[in-house]
Short mmCIF file of C-alpha atoms and ligand atoms in Angstrom, two decimals:
data_model
loop_
_atom_site.label_atom_id
_atom_site.label_comp_id
_atom_site.label_asym_id
_atom_site.label_seq_id
_atom_site.Cartn_x
_atom_site.Cartn_y
_atom_site.Cartn_z
CA MET A 1 0.00 0.00 0.00
CA ARG A 2 1.12 3.57 -0.67
CA ALA A 3 0.13 5.75 2.27
CA LEU A 4 0.58 9.49 2.62
CA VAL A 5 0.54 10.65 6.24
CA THR A 6 -0.08 14.33 7.00
CA GLY A 7 1.32 15.37 10.36
CA GLY A 8 3.60 12.35 10.06
CA THR A 9 6.42 13.86 12.11
CA GLY A 10 4.13 14.60 15.08
CA PHE A 11 3.36 12.48 18.13
CA ILE A 12 0.68 10.15 16.75
CA GLY A 13 1.67 10.54 13.08
CA SER A 14 5.29 9.48 13.60
CA ASN A 15 4.21 6.39 15.54
CA LEU A 16 1.80 5.60 12.67
CA VAL A 17 4.55 6.08 10.06
CA ASP A 18 6.83 3.65 11.93
CA ARG A 19 4.07 1.03 12.07
CA LEU A 20 3.21 1.40 8.36
CA LEU A 21 6.90 1.08 7.41
CA ALA A 22 7.29 -1.96 9.69
CA ASP A 23 4.27 -3.51 7.95
CA GLY A 24 6.08 -3.09 4.60
CA HIS A 25 4.12 -0.17 3.14
CA ASP A 26 5.45 2.77 1.08
CA VAL A 27 5.05 5.91 3.14
CA ALA A 28 5.28 9.61 2.29
CA VAL A 29 4.99 12.27 4.98
CA VAL A 30 3.67 15.81 4.60
CA ASP A 31 4.39 18.05 7.57
CA ASP A 32 5.39 21.70 8.00
CA LEU A 33 7.49 20.77 11.07
CA SER A 34 5.66 23.44 13.08
CA SER A 35 5.65 21.09 16.05
CA GLY A 36 6.89 17.77 14.64
CA HIS A 37 10.45 16.50 14.18
CA ASN A 38 11.82 14.40 11.32
CA ARG A 39 12.05 10.98 12.97
CA SER A 40 11.55 8.44 10.18
CA PRO A 41 14.46 8.40 7.73
CA HIS A 42 12.75 5.58 5.81
CA ALA A 43 9.71 7.63 4.80
CA SER A 44 10.03 10.44 2.25
CA LEU A 45 9.37 13.72 4.03
CA HIS A 46 7.82 16.68 2.19
CA VAL A 47 8.11 19.78 4.33
CA MET A 48 4.94 21.55 3.33
CA ASP A 49 1.87 23.23 4.78
CA ILE A 50 -1.23 21.10 4.13
CA ARG A 51 -2.84 24.19 2.53
CA ASP A 52 -0.11 24.39 -0.11
CA PRO A 53 -1.42 23.70 -3.66
CA ALA A 54 1.82 21.70 -4.13
CA LEU A 55 0.15 18.98 -2.02
CA VAL A 56 -2.22 18.31 -4.92
CA ASP A 57 0.78 18.07 -7.31
CA LEU A 58 2.48 15.66 -4.91
CA ALA A 59 -0.61 13.42 -4.73
CA GLN A 60 -0.95 13.47 -8.53
CA THR A 61 2.68 12.40 -8.89
CA TRP A 62 3.05 9.96 -5.99
CA ARG A 63 -0.53 8.57 -6.22
CA PRO A 64 -1.20 7.39 -2.67
CA GLU A 65 -3.90 4.78 -2.19
CA ILE A 66 -4.62 6.06 1.33
CA ILE A 67 -4.15 9.43 3.01
CA CYS A 68 -4.02 9.40 6.81
CA HIS A 69 -4.77 13.00 7.75
CA LEU A 70 -3.40 13.98 11.15
CA ALA A 71 -1.81 17.42 10.56
CA ALA A 72 -3.74 20.01 12.51
CA GLN A 73 -3.74 22.99 14.80
CA ILE A 74 -4.31 20.98 18.00
CA SER A 75 -4.64 23.58 20.77
CA VAL A 76 -8.17 24.32 22.04
CA ARG A 77 -6.94 27.44 23.84
CA ARG A 78 -5.17 28.77 20.74
CA SER A 79 -8.34 28.12 18.72
CA VAL A 80 -10.33 30.29 21.14
CA ALA A 81 -7.71 33.06 21.01
CA ASP A 82 -7.29 32.90 17.22
CA PRO A 83 -10.14 31.01 15.51
CA ARG A 84 -9.12 32.14 12.03
CA THR A 85 -5.69 30.49 12.25
CA ASP A 86 -7.33 27.33 13.61
CA ALA A 87 -9.84 27.29 10.72
CA ARG A 88 -7.13 27.91 8.14
CA ALA A 89 -5.16 24.85 9.28
CA ASN A 90 -8.04 22.53 10.15
CA ILE A 91 -10.77 23.44 7.64
CA GLU A 92 -8.92 24.94 4.66
CA GLY A 93 -6.08 22.45 5.22
CA THR A 94 -8.47 19.49 5.28
CA ILE A 95 -10.17 20.69 2.09
CA ASN A 96 -6.78 20.81 0.37
CA VAL A 97 -6.00 17.28 1.62
CA LEU A 98 -9.34 16.08 0.20
CA GLU A 99 -8.63 17.81 -3.13
CA ALA A 100 -5.24 16.10 -3.19
CA ALA A 101 -6.88 12.74 -2.43
CA LYS A 102 -9.48 13.24 -5.15
CA ARG A 103 -7.12 14.47 -7.85
CA GLY A 104 -4.39 11.97 -6.91
CA GLY A 105 -6.86 9.08 -7.25
CA ALA A 106 -6.66 7.98 -3.58
CA ARG A 107 -9.27 5.46 -2.47
CA LYS A 108 -9.70 6.67 1.10
CA VAL A 109 -8.85 9.30 3.73
CA VAL A 110 -8.50 8.24 7.37
CA TYR A 111 -9.07 11.29 9.55
CA ALA A 112 -8.02 12.15 13.11
CA SER A 113 -11.05 13.71 14.77
CA SER A 114 -11.42 14.51 18.46
CA VAL A 115 -13.74 13.90 21.40
CA ALA A 116 -14.01 17.69 21.49
CA VAL A 117 -16.76 17.31 18.84
CA TYR A 118 -19.06 15.90 21.57
CA GLY A 119 -18.90 19.06 23.70
CA ARG A 120 -20.39 18.37 27.13
CA PRO A 121 -21.94 14.94 26.53
CA ALA A 122 -25.09 13.85 28.35
CA VAL A 123 -23.94 10.21 28.54
CA ILE A 124 -20.46 8.97 29.49
CA PRO A 125 -18.90 6.86 28.04
CA VAL A 126 -20.12 8.72 24.93
CA PRO A 127 -21.86 6.22 22.61
CA GLY A 128 -20.78 5.97 18.99
CA GLY A 129 -23.83 7.71 17.56
CA ALA A 130 -24.01 10.50 20.15
CA PRO A 131 -24.92 13.99 18.94
CA THR A 132 -22.09 16.43 18.31
CA ASP A 133 -22.01 19.73 20.16
CA PRO A 134 -18.81 21.70 19.40
CA ARG A 135 -17.94 24.21 22.13
CA SER A 136 -14.66 25.59 20.82
CA PRO A 137 -13.37 26.70 17.42
CA TYR A 138 -11.09 23.62 17.52
CA ALA A 139 -14.12 21.33 18.01
CA ALA A 140 -15.96 23.16 15.22
CA SER A 141 -13.01 22.88 12.83
CA LYS A 142 -12.47 19.18 13.58
CA LEU A 143 -16.18 18.52 13.02
CA SER A 144 -16.06 20.56 9.80
CA GLY A 145 -13.37 18.18 8.61
CA GLU A 146 -15.75 15.27 9.17
CA LEU A 147 -18.51 17.08 7.24
CA TYR A 148 -16.18 17.67 4.30
CA LEU A 149 -15.19 13.99 4.34
CA ALA A 150 -18.86 13.02 4.06
CA THR A 151 -19.36 15.63 1.34
CA TYR A 152 -16.45 14.35 -0.78
CA ARG A 153 -17.73 10.80 -0.35
CA ALA A 154 -21.20 11.78 -1.57
CA LEU A 155 -19.90 14.00 -4.36
CA HIS A 156 -16.81 12.15 -5.58
CA GLY A 157 -16.98 8.63 -4.09
CA LEU A 158 -13.85 9.28 -2.01
CA GLU A 159 -14.07 6.89 0.96
CA TYR A 160 -13.22 7.93 4.51
CA THR A 161 -13.16 6.78 8.10
CA ALA A 162 -13.19 9.36 10.91
CA LEU A 163 -11.50 8.27 14.12
CA VAL A 164 -12.59 10.20 17.20
CA LEU A 165 -9.54 10.09 19.46
CA SER A 166 -9.85 10.45 23.22
CA ASN A 167 -6.77 11.48 25.29
CA VAL A 168 -3.90 9.79 23.48
CA TYR A 169 -0.63 9.26 25.40
CA GLY A 170 2.65 7.45 24.82
CA PRO A 171 6.22 7.79 23.55
CA ARG A 172 7.02 11.02 21.61
CA GLN A 173 4.18 13.08 23.10
CA SER A 174 5.40 16.59 23.83
CA PRO A 175 5.07 17.93 27.39
CA GLN A 176 4.80 21.44 25.88
CA GLY A 177 1.17 21.06 24.76
CA GLU A 178 -1.88 21.77 26.90
CA ALA A 179 -3.54 18.37 26.47
CA GLY A 180 -0.71 15.94 27.04
CA VAL A 181 -1.25 15.54 30.78
CA VAL A 182 0.60 12.23 30.84
CA ALA A 183 3.62 13.81 29.11
CA ILE A 184 3.45 16.89 31.37
CA PHE A 185 3.32 14.84 34.62
CA THR A 186 5.97 12.38 33.35
CA ASP A 187 8.40 15.11 32.33
CA ALA A 188 7.96 16.99 35.62
CA LEU A 189 8.07 13.94 37.91
CA LEU A 190 11.19 12.50 36.24
CA SER A 191 13.03 15.81 36.53
CA GLY A 192 11.92 16.73 40.06
CA LYS A 193 9.80 19.69 38.94
CA PRO A 194 6.51 20.58 40.70
CA THR A 195 3.22 19.28 39.28
CA VAL A 196 -0.17 20.99 39.28
CA VAL A 197 -3.63 19.42 39.41
CA TYR A 198 -6.40 21.85 38.50
CA GLY A 199 -9.56 21.58 40.60
CA ASP A 200 -9.99 18.93 43.29
CA GLY A 201 -8.46 16.12 41.22
CA THR A 202 -11.76 14.37 40.43
CA GLN A 203 -11.86 15.50 36.77
CA THR A 204 -11.74 12.39 34.55
CA ARG A 205 -10.33 11.60 31.11
CA ASP A 206 -10.15 8.49 28.92
CA TYR A 207 -6.47 7.69 28.26
CA VAL A 208 -5.72 5.56 25.20
CA PHE A 209 -2.20 4.35 24.37
CA VAL A 210 -0.71 5.59 21.10
CA ASP A 211 0.05 2.06 19.77
CA ASP A 212 -3.66 1.24 20.10
CA VAL A 213 -4.62 4.42 18.23
CA VAL A 214 -2.09 3.59 15.50
CA ASP A 215 -3.64 0.13 15.23
CA GLY A 216 -7.03 1.79 14.68
CA PHE A 217 -5.59 3.87 11.81
CA VAL A 218 -4.00 0.80 10.23
CA ARG A 219 -7.27 -1.14 10.43
CA ALA A 220 -9.15 1.79 8.89
CA CYS A 221 -6.70 1.86 5.95
CA GLY A 222 -8.44 -1.24 4.59
CA THR A 223 -12.04 -1.26 3.47
CA ALA A 224 -13.34 -1.70 7.03
CA GLY A 225 -15.27 1.24 8.38
CA ASP A 226 -15.78 2.97 5.04
CA GLY A 227 -17.99 6.05 5.46
CA ARG A 228 -18.16 5.75 9.26
CA ARG A 229 -16.93 7.41 12.44
CA PHE A 230 -15.54 5.44 15.38
CA ASN A 231 -14.54 6.35 18.91
CA LEU A 232 -10.99 5.27 19.74
CA GLY A 233 -10.89 5.32 23.52
CA THR A 234 -11.08 2.80 26.34
CA GLY A 235 -14.39 3.77 27.95
CA VAL A 236 -12.49 3.92 31.26
CA GLN A 237 -12.43 7.17 33.25
CA THR A 238 -9.27 8.01 35.22
CA THR A 239 -9.22 10.98 37.59
CA ASP A 240 -6.36 13.49 37.49
CA ARG A 241 -5.45 12.48 41.02
CA GLU A 242 -5.33 8.76 40.10
CA LEU A 243 -3.23 9.54 37.03
CA HIS A 244 -0.75 11.53 39.11
CA THR A 245 -0.42 8.67 41.60
CA LEU A 246 0.13 6.08 38.83
CA ILE A 247 2.83 8.17 37.13
CA ALA A 248 4.53 9.13 40.42
CA GLU A 249 4.68 5.46 41.42
CA ALA A 250 6.03 4.34 38.05
CA ALA A 251 8.57 7.19 38.01
CA GLY A 252 9.60 6.61 41.63
CA ALA A 253 8.73 10.23 42.49
CA PRO A 254 6.73 11.77 45.37
CA ASP A 255 2.97 11.82 44.77
CA GLU A 256 2.50 15.41 45.92
CA PRO A 257 0.81 17.61 43.30
CA ARG A 258 -0.07 21.21 44.05
CA PHE A 259 -3.80 21.91 43.67
CA GLU A 260 -4.92 25.04 41.83
CA PRO A 261 -8.42 26.32 40.97
CA PRO A 262 -10.15 24.62 38.02
CA ARG A 263 -9.51 26.21 34.61
CA PRO A 264 -12.57 27.77 33.00
CA GLY A 265 -14.06 25.58 30.30
CA ASP A 266 -12.45 22.33 31.48
CA LEU A 267 -14.85 19.39 31.19
CA PRO A 268 -15.53 17.61 34.50
CA ALA A 269 -15.56 14.17 32.85
CA MET A 270 -14.95 12.45 29.53
CA ALA A 271 -14.77 8.92 28.19
CA VAL A 272 -15.95 7.37 24.94
CA ASP A 273 -17.48 3.98 24.21
CA PRO A 274 -15.23 2.04 21.83
CA ALA A 275 -17.74 -0.80 21.22
CA PRO A 276 -18.67 0.22 17.64
CA ALA A 277 -14.95 0.16 16.70
CA LEU A 278 -14.82 -3.53 17.66
CA ASP A 279 -17.81 -4.18 15.45
CA GLY A 280 -16.65 -1.99 12.53
CA LEU A 281 -12.86 -2.26 12.60
CA GLY A 282 -12.21 -5.27 14.83
CA TRP A 283 -10.45 -2.74 17.10
CA VAL A 284 -10.07 -3.01 20.85
CA PRO A 285 -7.60 -1.10 23.04
CA ARG A 286 -5.00 -3.68 24.11
CA HIS A 287 -2.97 -1.63 26.58
CA ASP A 288 -4.29 -0.80 30.03
CA LEU A 289 -3.09 2.43 31.65
CA PRO A 290 -0.38 0.92 33.92
CA SER A 291 1.28 -0.95 31.02
CA GLY A 292 1.03 2.05 28.68
CA LEU A 293 2.48 4.35 31.35
CA LYS A 294 5.35 1.93 31.93
CA ALA A 295 6.29 2.08 28.23
CA THR A 296 5.87 5.87 28.19
CA ILE A 297 8.06 6.43 31.23
CA ALA A 298 10.73 4.03 29.91
CA TRP A 299 10.84 6.06 26.68
CA ALA A 300 10.96 9.38 28.59
CA ARG A 301 13.88 8.15 30.72
CA GLU A 302 15.88 7.29 27.59
CA SER A 303 15.10 10.43 25.58
N1 NAD B 401 -3.05 13.78 21.04
C1 NAD B 401 -4.34 13.62 21.35
O1 NAD B 401 -4.70 13.26 22.48
C2 NAD B 401 -5.40 13.87 20.29
C3 NAD B 401 -6.75 13.75 20.68
C4 NAD B 401 -7.73 13.99 19.71
C5 NAD B 401 -7.39 14.27 18.40
N2 NAD B 401 -6.07 14.38 18.06
C6 NAD B 401 -5.75 14.71 16.68
O2 NAD B 401 -4.71 13.85 16.23
C7 NAD B 401 -3.88 14.52 15.29
C8 NAD B 401 -2.42 14.40 15.67
O3 NAD B 401 -2.24 14.98 16.97
P1 NAD B 401 -0.84 14.89 17.75
O4 NAD B 401 -1.17 14.81 19.19
O5 NAD B 401 0.03 13.86 17.14
O6 NAD B 401 -0.28 16.36 17.47
P2 NAD B 401 1.19 16.85 17.00
O7 NAD B 401 1.18 18.34 17.20
O8 NAD B 401 2.24 16.06 17.68
O9 NAD B 401 1.17 16.51 15.46
C9 NAD B 401 0.61 17.36 14.49
C10 NAD B 401 1.60 17.45 13.34
O10 NAD B 401 1.02 18.25 12.32
C11 NAD B 401 1.99 19.17 11.84
N3 NAD B 401 1.24 20.33 11.35
C12 NAD B 401 0.51 21.21 12.06
N4 NAD B 401 -0.07 22.12 11.24
C13 NAD B 401 0.33 21.80 9.98
C14 NAD B 401 0.07 22.36 8.70
N5 NAD B 401 -0.72 23.45 8.56
N6 NAD B 401 0.64 21.79 7.62
C15 NAD B 401 1.44 20.70 7.75
N7 NAD B 401 1.71 20.12 8.93
C16 NAD B 401 1.16 20.67 10.04
C17 NAD B 401 2.90 19.47 13.02
O11 NAD B 401 4.20 19.89 12.64
C18 NAD B 401 2.93 18.10 13.72
O12 NAD B 401 4.00 17.30 13.25
C19 NAD B 401 -4.40 15.96 15.21
O13 NAD B 401 -5.24 16.07 14.09
C20 NAD B 401 -5.22 16.12 16.49
O14 NAD B 401 -6.27 17.05 16.32
C21 NAD B 401 -5.06 14.20 18.98
#
């Protein structure tokens, strides 16, 4: 298979590229290196913004069968501060990726969506067919990407699968971002820096290991899940306080976070039901949190 991966030097994308190469596929990466790093010498890297018309030329020349689209503006806070920049990357960029897929004759686009599209869900774990309710420009732009996928499928027969990712963690996640709590706690606890828990520590998130997410992308690269959206999460809620304890124990560091007031807009709870992904993609998360954290901390110690 010839797979083009946008955002392929980032956290999830670079892990996906390594898996596709290990599986024997031809891989090309498109990334502007705004936050990613060139990590896969065996994939051809095209340093390019996904909005660049040259992406269409590249697809017409290289003719990928599949495009895995992960490049994005990923910060919710930045999207609130500057919604135009968010929309340019996530909406205009996705349209250019779809044009490239169409004109390059790709069969399918596999898209990284986000649990942000569910807003403040009424039911947790969020069922597969739950209504969307975007509450940030980032959520709106990610959902727009899904709408354009459906539009290109209806209009041009371009297949897609949208994967709604919960809180992904694992090797190569940057501690600089706002969402990578595992990376932030791991980095701080391994280097003796203070850690902060916002609120009373009971806020929950659904942590899914990056290898499991990559496996979901690989499964979606086939014909499974054509024209559908799947939640990639575990359905398990972990509180911030529990997460801190697990990482402190695994890192051999004191479990003594500082508590600060909750940040406005933070969701009190989130988890998604992965059951439809088992049905549609044969996907189940195989790593529980302790084993995923062990691998993450081992990587962080070495890097
Ligand atoms: N990490 C998570 O928990 C999570 C959760 C939900 C959804 N997602 C989605 O998964 C995808 C990957 O996220 P990640 O955590 O690996 O982020 P990341 O920041 O590590 O990777 C994004 C990559 O895209 C590149 N990029 C950004 N804007 C670009 C542009 N305009 N043109 C070309 N390249 C560009 C960056 O350089 C980076 O390499 C994103 O679409 C994100 O919205 C991630």
